CSV table of C-alpha atoms in Angstrom, one decimal:
chain,number,residue,atom,x,y,z
A,1,MET,CA,-6.9,20.6,-16.1
A,2,THR,CA,-8.0,20.1,-12.5
A,3,ARG,CA,-6.4,21.4,-9.3
A,4,ASP,CA,-6.0,19.2,-6.2
A,5,ASP,CA,-9.1,20.9,-4.7
A,6,GLY,CA,-11.2,19.8,-7.6
A,7,SER,CA,-11.5,23.3,-9.3
A,8,VAL,CA,-10.7,23.7,-13.0
A,9,ALA,CA,-7.3,25.3,-13.7
A,10,LEU,CA,-6.1,26.9,-16.9
A,11,PRO,CA,-3.7,24.7,-18.9
A,12,ARG,CA,-0.1,25.9,-18.2
A,13,VAL,CA,2.1,26.1,-21.3
A,14,LEU,CA,5.8,26.9,-21.1
A,15,ILE,CA,7.2,28.9,-24.0
A,16,VAL,CA,11.0,28.4,-24.4
A,17,ASP,CA,12.4,30.9,-27.0
A,18,ASP,CA,15.4,33.3,-26.9
A,19,ASN,CA,13.5,35.7,-29.2
A,20,ALA,CA,11.4,38.1,-27.2
A,21,ALA,CA,9.1,38.9,-30.1
A,22,ASN,CA,8.3,35.2,-30.6
A,23,ARG,CA,7.6,34.8,-26.9
A,24,ASP,CA,5.3,37.8,-26.9
A,25,LEU,CA,3.4,36.5,-29.9
A,26,LEU,CA,3.0,33.0,-28.5
A,27,GLU,CA,2.0,34.5,-25.1
A,28,GLN,CA,-0.9,36.5,-26.7
A,29,GLU,CA,-2.1,33.5,-28.7
A,30,LEU,CA,-2.1,31.2,-25.7
A,31,GLU,CA,-4.0,33.7,-23.6
A,32,ALA,CA,-6.6,33.9,-26.3
A,33,MET,CA,-6.9,30.1,-26.0
A,34,ASP,CA,-7.5,30.4,-22.2
A,35,CYS,CA,-4.1,29.0,-21.4
A,36,GLU,CA,-1.7,30.3,-18.8
A,37,PRO,CA,1.6,31.1,-20.5
A,38,LEU,CA,5.0,30.7,-18.8
A,39,LEU,CA,8.1,32.2,-20.3
A,40,ALA,CA,11.7,31.0,-20.5
A,41,SER,CA,14.4,32.7,-22.6
A,42,ASP,CA,16.9,29.8,-22.7
A,43,GLY,CA,17.1,26.0,-22.2
A,44,MET,CA,18.7,26.2,-18.7
A,45,ALA,CA,16.0,28.4,-17.4
A,46,ALA,CA,13.4,26.2,-18.9
A,47,LEU,CA,14.7,23.1,-17.2
A,48,ALA,CA,14.8,24.8,-13.9
A,49,MET,CA,11.1,25.8,-14.3
A,50,LEU,CA,10.2,22.3,-15.4
A,51,GLU,CA,11.9,20.6,-12.4
A,52,ASP,CA,10.2,23.1,-10.0
A,53,ASP,CA,6.6,22.7,-11.4
A,54,PRO,CA,6.0,20.7,-14.6
A,55,PRO,CA,3.6,22.5,-17.0
A,56,ASP,CA,0.9,20.8,-19.2
A,57,LEU,CA,2.8,21.6,-22.5
A,58,VAL,CA,6.1,22.9,-23.7
A,59,LEU,CA,6.6,25.0,-26.8
A,60,LEU,CA,10.3,24.6,-27.4
A,61,ASP,CA,12.4,26.5,-29.9
A,62,VAL,CA,15.2,24.5,-31.6
A,63,MET,CA,17.9,27.2,-32.1
A,64,MET,CA,18.9,28.9,-28.8
A,65,PRO,CA,22.2,29.9,-27.2
A,66,ILE,CA,23.6,28.2,-24.1
A,67,MET,CA,21.4,25.1,-24.5
A,68,ASP,CA,19.5,24.3,-27.7
A,69,GLY,CA,16.1,22.8,-27.9
A,70,PHE,CA,17.4,19.3,-28.7
A,71,SER,CA,19.4,19.2,-25.5
A,72,VAL,CA,16.4,20.4,-23.5
A,73,LEU,CA,14.2,17.7,-25.2
A,74,VAL,CA,16.7,15.0,-24.3
A,75,ALA,CA,16.7,16.1,-20.7
A,76,ILE,CA,12.9,16.1,-20.5
A,77,ARG,CA,12.5,12.6,-22.0
A,78,GLY,CA,15.3,11.3,-19.7
A,79,SER,CA,13.6,12.5,-16.5
A,80,ALA,CA,11.1,10.2,-14.9
A,81,ALA,CA,9.2,13.2,-13.6
A,82,LEU,CA,9.0,15.0,-16.9
A,83,ARG,CA,9.0,12.4,-19.6
A,84,ASP,CA,5.2,12.5,-20.1
A,85,VAL,CA,5.1,16.3,-20.5
A,86,PRO,CA,4.1,17.0,-24.2
A,87,VAL,CA,6.6,18.9,-26.2
A,88,VAL,CA,6.0,20.8,-29.4
A,89,MET,CA,9.3,21.8,-31.3
A,90,ILE,CA,9.5,25.1,-33.0
A,91,SER,CA,11.7,25.5,-36.1
A,92,ALA,CA,12.2,27.7,-39.1
A,93,LEU,CA,10.0,27.0,-42.1
A,94,ASP,CA,12.8,25.6,-44.2
A,95,ASP,CA,14.5,23.5,-41.5
A,96,LEU,CA,12.9,20.1,-42.1
A,97,ALA,CA,15.9,18.3,-40.7
A,98,SER,CA,15.3,19.9,-37.3
A,99,VAL,CA,11.7,18.8,-37.4
A,100,VAL,CA,12.7,15.2,-38.1
A,101,ALA,CA,15.4,15.2,-35.5
A,102,GLY,CA,12.9,16.6,-32.9
A,103,VAL,CA,10.3,13.9,-33.6
A,104,GLU,CA,13.0,11.2,-33.4
A,105,LEU,CA,14.1,12.5,-30.0
A,106,GLY,CA,10.5,12.2,-28.7
A,107,ALA,CA,8.7,15.5,-29.6
A,108,ASP,CA,5.0,15.2,-29.8
A,109,ASP,CA,4.5,17.7,-32.6
A,110,TYR,CA,6.1,20.6,-34.3
A,111,LEU,CA,5.4,24.2,-35.4
A,112,THR,CA,7.2,26.3,-38.0
A,113,LYS,CA,7.9,30.1,-37.9
A,114,PRO,CA,6.2,32.4,-38.7
A,115,PHE,CA,3.3,31.0,-36.8
A,116,GLU,CA,-0.1,30.2,-38.4
A,117,PRO,CA,-2.6,31.0,-35.6
A,118,ALA,CA,-5.1,28.3,-36.7
A,119,LEU,CA,-2.4,25.6,-36.9
A,120,LEU,CA,-0.9,26.8,-33.5
A,121,ARG,CA,-4.3,26.5,-31.9
A,122,ALA,CA,-5.0,23.1,-33.4
A,123,ARG,CA,-1.7,21.6,-32.3
A,124,VAL,CA,-1.7,23.1,-28.8
A,125,GLN,CA,-5.3,21.9,-28.2
A,126,ALA,CA,-4.4,18.4,-29.6
A,127,CYS,CA,-1.4,18.1,-27.3
A,128,LEU,CA,-3.3,19.4,-24.3
A,129,GLU,CA,-6.1,16.9,-25.0
A,130,LYS,CA,-3.5,14.1,-25.2
A,131,LYS,CA,-2.2,15.3,-21.8
A,132,ARG,CA,-5.7,15.2,-20.3
A,133,TRP,CA,-6.2,11.6,-21.4
A,134,ARG,CA,-2.8,10.6,-20.1
A,135,ASP,CA,-3.5,12.2,-16.8
A,136,ARG,CA,-6.8,10.5,-16.6
A,137,GLU,CA,-5.3,7.1,-17.4
A,138,ALA,CA,-2.6,7.7,-14.7
A,139,SER,CA,-5.4,8.6,-12.2
A,140,TYR,CA,-7.3,5.4,-13.1
A,141,LEU,CA,-4.2,3.3,-12.7
A,142,ARG,CA,-3.6,4.8,-9.3
A,143,GLU,CA,-7.1,4.0,-8.3
A,144,ILE,CA,-6.7,0.4,-9.5
A,145,GLU,CA,-3.5,0.1,-7.5
A,146,ALA,CA,-5.2,1.5,-4.4
A,147,GLU,CA,-8.1,-1.0,-4.8
A,148,ARG,CA,-5.6,-3.8,-5.4
A,149,ALA,CA,-3.7,-2.8,-2.2
A,150,ARG,CA,-7.0,-2.7,-0.3
A,151,ALA,CA,-8.0,-6.1,-1.6
A,152,ASP,CA,-4.6,-7.5,-0.7
A,153,ALA,CA,-4.8,-6.1,2.8
A,154,LEU,CA,-8.3,-7.7,3.1
A,155,LEU,CA,-7.0,-11.0,2.0
A,156,HIS,CA,-4.2,-10.9,4.5
A,157,ALA,CA,-6.7,-10.1,7.2
A,158,ILE,CA,-8.8,-13.1,6.3
A,159,LEU,CA,-6.2,-15.7,5.2
A,160,PRO,CA,-2.7,-16.6,6.5
A,161,ALA,CA,0.1,-15.2,4.4
A,162,PRO,CA,1.1,-18.6,2.7
A,163,ALA,CA,-2.6,-19.1,1.8
A,164,VAL,CA,-2.7,-15.7,0.2
A,165,ALA,CA,0.4,-16.4,-1.8
A,166,GLU,CA,-1.1,-19.7,-3.1
A,167,LEU,CA,-4.4,-18.0,-3.9
A,168,LYS,CA,-2.7,-15.3,-5.9
A,169,GLU,CA,-0.6,-17.8,-7.8
A,170,THR,CA,-3.2,-20.5,-8.6
A,171,GLY,CA,-6.6,-19.0,-7.9
A,172,ARG,CA,-7.4,-21.4,-5.1
A,173,VAL,CA,-6.0,-22.8,-1.8
A,174,THR,CA,-5.7,-26.6,-2.0
A,175,PRO,CA,-7.3,-28.5,0.8
A,176,ARG,CA,-4.6,-30.3,2.8
A,177,ARG,CA,-4.1,-32.8,5.6
A,178,HIS,CA,-1.4,-31.8,8.1
A,179,GLU,CA,-0.1,-34.5,10.4
A,180,ASP,CA,1.5,-32.6,13.2
A,181,VAL,CA,-0.2,-29.3,14.1
A,182,ALA,CA,-0.8,-27.7,17.4
A,183,VAL,CA,-4.1,-25.8,17.8
A,184,LEU,CA,-4.8,-23.2,20.4
A,185,PHE,CA,-8.2,-21.7,21.3
A,186,ALA,CA,-8.4,-18.7,23.6
A,187,ASP,CA,-11.6,-17.3,25.1
A,188,ILE,CA,-12.4,-14.5,27.6
A,189,VAL,CA,-14.4,-15.6,30.6
A,190,GLY,CA,-17.7,-13.8,31.0
A,191,PHE,CA,-17.1,-11.4,28.2
A,192,THR,CA,-20.7,-11.3,27.1
A,193,ARG,CA,-21.9,-10.1,30.6
A,194,TYR,CA,-19.1,-7.5,30.6
A,195,ALA,CA,-20.1,-6.3,27.1
A,196,GLU,CA,-23.8,-5.9,28.1
A,197,ALA,CA,-22.8,-3.8,31.2
A,198,HIS,CA,-20.6,-1.3,29.4
A,199,PRO,CA,-20.9,1.1,26.5
A,200,LEU,CA,-20.4,-0.6,23.1
A,201,GLU,CA,-17.7,1.8,21.9
A,202,GLN,CA,-15.7,1.2,25.1
A,203,VAL,CA,-16.0,-2.6,24.7
A,204,VAL,CA,-15.0,-2.7,21.1
A,205,GLU,CA,-12.0,-0.4,21.7
A,206,GLU,CA,-10.8,-2.5,24.6
A,207,LEU,CA,-11.3,-5.8,22.8
A,208,GLU,CA,-9.5,-4.5,19.7
A,209,ARG,CA,-6.5,-3.2,21.8
A,210,LEU,CA,-6.3,-6.6,23.4
A,211,LEU,CA,-6.5,-8.6,20.2
A,212,VAL,CA,-3.8,-6.4,18.6
A,213,ALA,CA,-1.5,-7.1,21.5
A,214,CYS,CA,-2.3,-10.8,21.3
A,215,GLU,CA,-1.5,-10.8,17.5
A,216,GLY,CA,1.9,-9.4,18.4
A,217,CYS,CA,2.4,-12.3,20.8
A,218,LEU,CA,1.4,-14.8,18.0
A,219,ASP,CA,3.9,-13.3,15.6
A,220,ARG,CA,6.7,-13.4,18.1
A,221,HIS,CA,6.2,-17.2,18.6
A,222,GLY,CA,5.6,-18.1,15.0
A,223,LEU,CA,1.9,-18.8,15.4
A,224,GLU,CA,-0.8,-18.4,12.8
A,225,LYS,CA,-4.1,-16.7,13.6
A,226,ILE,CA,-6.8,-18.7,11.8
A,227,LYS,CA,-9.8,-16.7,12.8
A,228,GLY,CA,-11.4,-14.6,15.5
A,229,VAL,CA,-14.7,-15.8,17.0
A,230,GLY,CA,-16.3,-12.9,19.0
A,231,ASP,CA,-14.0,-12.4,22.0
A,232,GLY,CA,-12.0,-15.6,21.2
A,233,VAL,CA,-9.3,-16.5,18.8
A,234,ALA,CA,-8.2,-19.7,17.0
A,235,VAL,CA,-4.4,-20.2,16.4
A,236,THR,CA,-2.2,-22.9,14.9
A,237,ALA,CA,1.5,-23.8,14.9
A,238,ASN,CA,3.1,-25.8,12.1
A,239,LEU,CA,0.2,-25.6,9.8
A,240,LEU,CA,1.3,-23.4,6.9
A,241,LEU,CA,4.5,-22.1,8.5
A,242,PRO,CA,6.9,-24.7,9.7
A,243,SER,CA,7.6,-24.9,13.5
A,244,PRO,CA,10.0,-27.4,15.1
A,245,ASP,CA,8.1,-27.2,18.4
A,246,PRO,CA,4.5,-26.4,17.7
A,247,VAL,CA,3.1,-27.2,21.2
A,248,GLY,CA,5.9,-25.3,22.9
A,249,ALA,CA,5.2,-22.3,20.6
A,250,CYS,CA,1.5,-22.4,21.5
A,251,LEU,CA,2.3,-22.7,25.3
A,252,ARG,CA,4.7,-19.7,25.1
A,253,GLY,CA,2.2,-17.7,23.0
A,254,GLY,CA,-0.6,-18.6,25.3
A,255,LEU,CA,1.3,-17.6,28.4
A,256,GLU,CA,2.2,-14.3,26.9
A,257,MET,CA,-1.4,-13.7,25.9
A,258,LEU,CA,-2.5,-14.4,29.5
A,259,ASP,CA,0.1,-12.0,30.8
A,260,ARG,CA,-1.0,-9.2,28.4
A,261,LEU,CA,-4.6,-9.7,29.5
A,262,ARG,CA,-3.7,-9.3,33.2
A,263,THR,CA,-1.8,-6.1,32.3
A,264,GLN,CA,-4.4,-4.5,30.1
A,265,HIS,CA,-7.6,-5.8,31.8
A,266,PRO,CA,-7.0,-7.1,35.3
A,267,GLU,CA,-10.7,-7.7,35.7
A,268,TRP,CA,-10.9,-10.1,32.7
A,269,ARG,CA,-9.9,-13.7,32.7
A,270,MET,CA,-8.9,-15.9,29.8
A,271,ARG,CA,-9.0,-19.6,29.2
A,272,VAL,CA,-6.7,-21.3,26.7
A,273,GLY,CA,-6.9,-24.8,25.3
A,274,ILE,CA,-4.2,-26.6,23.4
A,275,ASP,CA,-4.2,-29.9,21.5
A,276,ALA,CA,-2.0,-31.4,18.9
A,277,GLY,CA,-2.3,-33.9,16.0
A,278,PRO,CA,-3.6,-34.1,12.4
A,279,VAL,CA,-6.0,-31.5,11.0
A,280,LEU,CA,-7.5,-30.6,7.6
A,281,SER,CA,-7.2,-27.1,6.2
A,282,ALA,CA,-8.9,-25.3,3.3
A,283,ALA,CA,-10.1,-21.9,2.1
A,284,VAL,CA,-13.8,-22.1,1.4
A,285,GLY,CA,-16.1,-19.7,-0.5
A,286,ARG,CA,-15.9,-18.1,-4.0
A,287,THR,CA,-16.5,-14.4,-3.4
A,288,LYS,CA,-16.1,-14.3,0.4
A,289,PHE,CA,-13.2,-16.4,1.5
A,290,SER,CA,-12.8,-18.1,4.8
A,291,PHE,CA,-9.8,-20.1,5.8
A,292,ASP,CA,-10.4,-22.8,8.4
A,293,VAL,CA,-9.2,-26.0,10.0
A,294,TRP,CA,-11.1,-29.1,10.9
A,295,GLY,CA,-10.5,-32.2,12.9
A,296,ASP,CA,-10.7,-33.8,16.4
A,297,VAL,CA,-7.8,-31.7,17.5
A,298,VAL,CA,-9.6,-28.5,16.7
A,299,ASN,CA,-12.8,-29.6,18.5
A,300,VAL,CA,-10.9,-30.6,21.6
A,301,ALA,CA,-8.8,-27.4,21.8
A,302,SER,CA,-12.0,-25.4,21.5
A,303,ARG,CA,-13.8,-27.3,24.3
A,304,LEU,CA,-10.7,-27.0,26.6
A,305,SER,CA,-11.0,-23.2,26.2
A,306,GLY,CA,-14.5,-23.4,27.8
A,307,LEU,CA,-13.5,-25.4,30.9
A,308,GLY,CA,-14.1,-23.8,34.3
A,309,ALA,CA,-14.7,-20.2,35.2
A,310,GLU,CA,-11.2,-19.1,36.0
A,311,GLU,CA,-8.0,-18.2,34.1
A,312,ALA,CA,-6.3,-21.4,32.9
A,313,LEU,CA,-4.1,-22.8,30.2
A,314,TYR,CA,-5.0,-26.5,29.5
A,315,LEU,CA,-3.4,-29.0,27.2
A,316,THR,CA,-4.2,-32.6,26.4
A,317,ASP,CA,-2.0,-35.5,27.3
A,318,ARG,CA,-1.1,-36.1,23.6
A,319,ALA,CA,0.0,-32.5,23.3
A,320,ARG,CA,2.1,-32.8,26.4
A,321,ARG,CA,3.8,-35.9,25.0
A,322,ARG,CA,4.6,-34.0,21.8
A,323,LEU,CA,6.7,-31.6,23.9
A,324,GLY,CA,9.1,-34.4,24.8
A,325,SER,CA,12.1,-33.2,26.7
A,326,GLY,CA,10.9,-29.6,26.1
A,327,ALA,CA,8.2,-30.2,28.8
A,328,SER,CA,10.8,-29.2,31.4
A,329,ALA,CA,10.6,-25.6,30.2
A,330,PHE,CA,7.1,-25.3,31.6
A,331,ARG,CA,5.5,-25.8,35.0
A,332,LEU,CA,2.9,-28.5,34.1
A,333,GLU,CA,0.3,-29.9,36.5
A,334,ASN,CA,-1.3,-33.2,35.8
A,335,LEU,CA,-5.1,-32.8,36.4
A,336,GLY,CA,-5.8,-36.5,35.6
A,337,PRO,CA,-9.1,-37.5,33.8
A,338,VAL,CA,-11.3,-34.5,33.3
A,339,PRO,CA,-14.8,-34.6,31.8
A,340,VAL,CA,-14.7,-32.9,28.3
A,341,ARG,CA,-18.0,-32.2,26.6
A,342,GLY,CA,-18.6,-34.7,23.8
A,343,ARG,CA,-15.4,-36.6,24.6
A,344,GLY,CA,-15.9,-38.0,28.0
A,345,ASP,CA,-13.0,-38.1,30.4
A,346,MET,CA,-9.6,-37.0,29.1
A,347,VAL,CA,-6.2,-36.7,30.8
A,348,LEU,CA,-5.4,-33.0,30.9
A,349,TRP,CA,-2.5,-30.9,32.0
A,350,ARG,CA,-2.5,-27.3,33.2
A,351,CYS,CA,0.4,-25.0,32.5
A,352,ARG,CA,1.1,-22.6,35.3
A,353,GLY,CA,4.0,-20.8,33.6
A,354,GLY,CA,7.5,-21.3,32.3
A,355,THR,CA,10.3,-22.7,34.5
A,356,PRO,CA,12.6,-20.0,36.0
């Protein structure tokens, strides 16, 4: 057996017998086998010792006062913490009925009195070896569960939760067209220059703290983070999780992200771009998954997040129209036609906050 610190420990065997001479004999035999004997003179004392610190094996006499061996065996097999502890029943040579009853109740083996040393050694060693294999199997299962949990956490870090659920159920994420999705891109102005002028560890720590805060904003407004791109982030609303007001959700989330940035890093500036319309989504890759969205809406939102050199939250005219009467909840400024790379002039709006 192995201790928690990795060192080898002697197998611990609990002897439960009301007869002192039998306990002494078994104790001597176990010590000769390099086992650590533990002693209990009745069933109640044995159960107390078992609950406190389960041994590797129990040698359990059948006939005892107060609580007989059968009752102790039933209690062991009925306990989630003890049910896997091997139990060898001890009975008189002519008491075959007790042997059969013990096996039926879950005993792993039996011994008869008087003890035959060679048979005692063989059965103790067989039960201890079975315990070693059982412990090894349990350890492997724990490792497998830990690896599965790590893989699950990694999947959730890469893919949105609904995509993870579909991937687990079907083995793939079906490509889909979504007709009414709001897309938000956010980018920190001049982050590259800032990163080059400061220690790498400091930059990574500050960026991680900000992104964690921003992810909290996204969760509060029902937004889905699709991916991070350096110091930027791509977010959707009404893609995999339904949203009755996807553009409004993006505006509220974007405004909170800007507020968090001002609080945590007053010297940084963020630009946010929002557009709305149809997009395509899919998870690509076989061994390294990447979930992404495509379409004109995605391209436009990305380019809006690169406009100008100051903090701003821009949205397209089609995104503003999607707000409907909900537009009154925000202070929107019509910027008119603005040149957008690859798209020419587009009518844009700038959100300067929510209405009081």
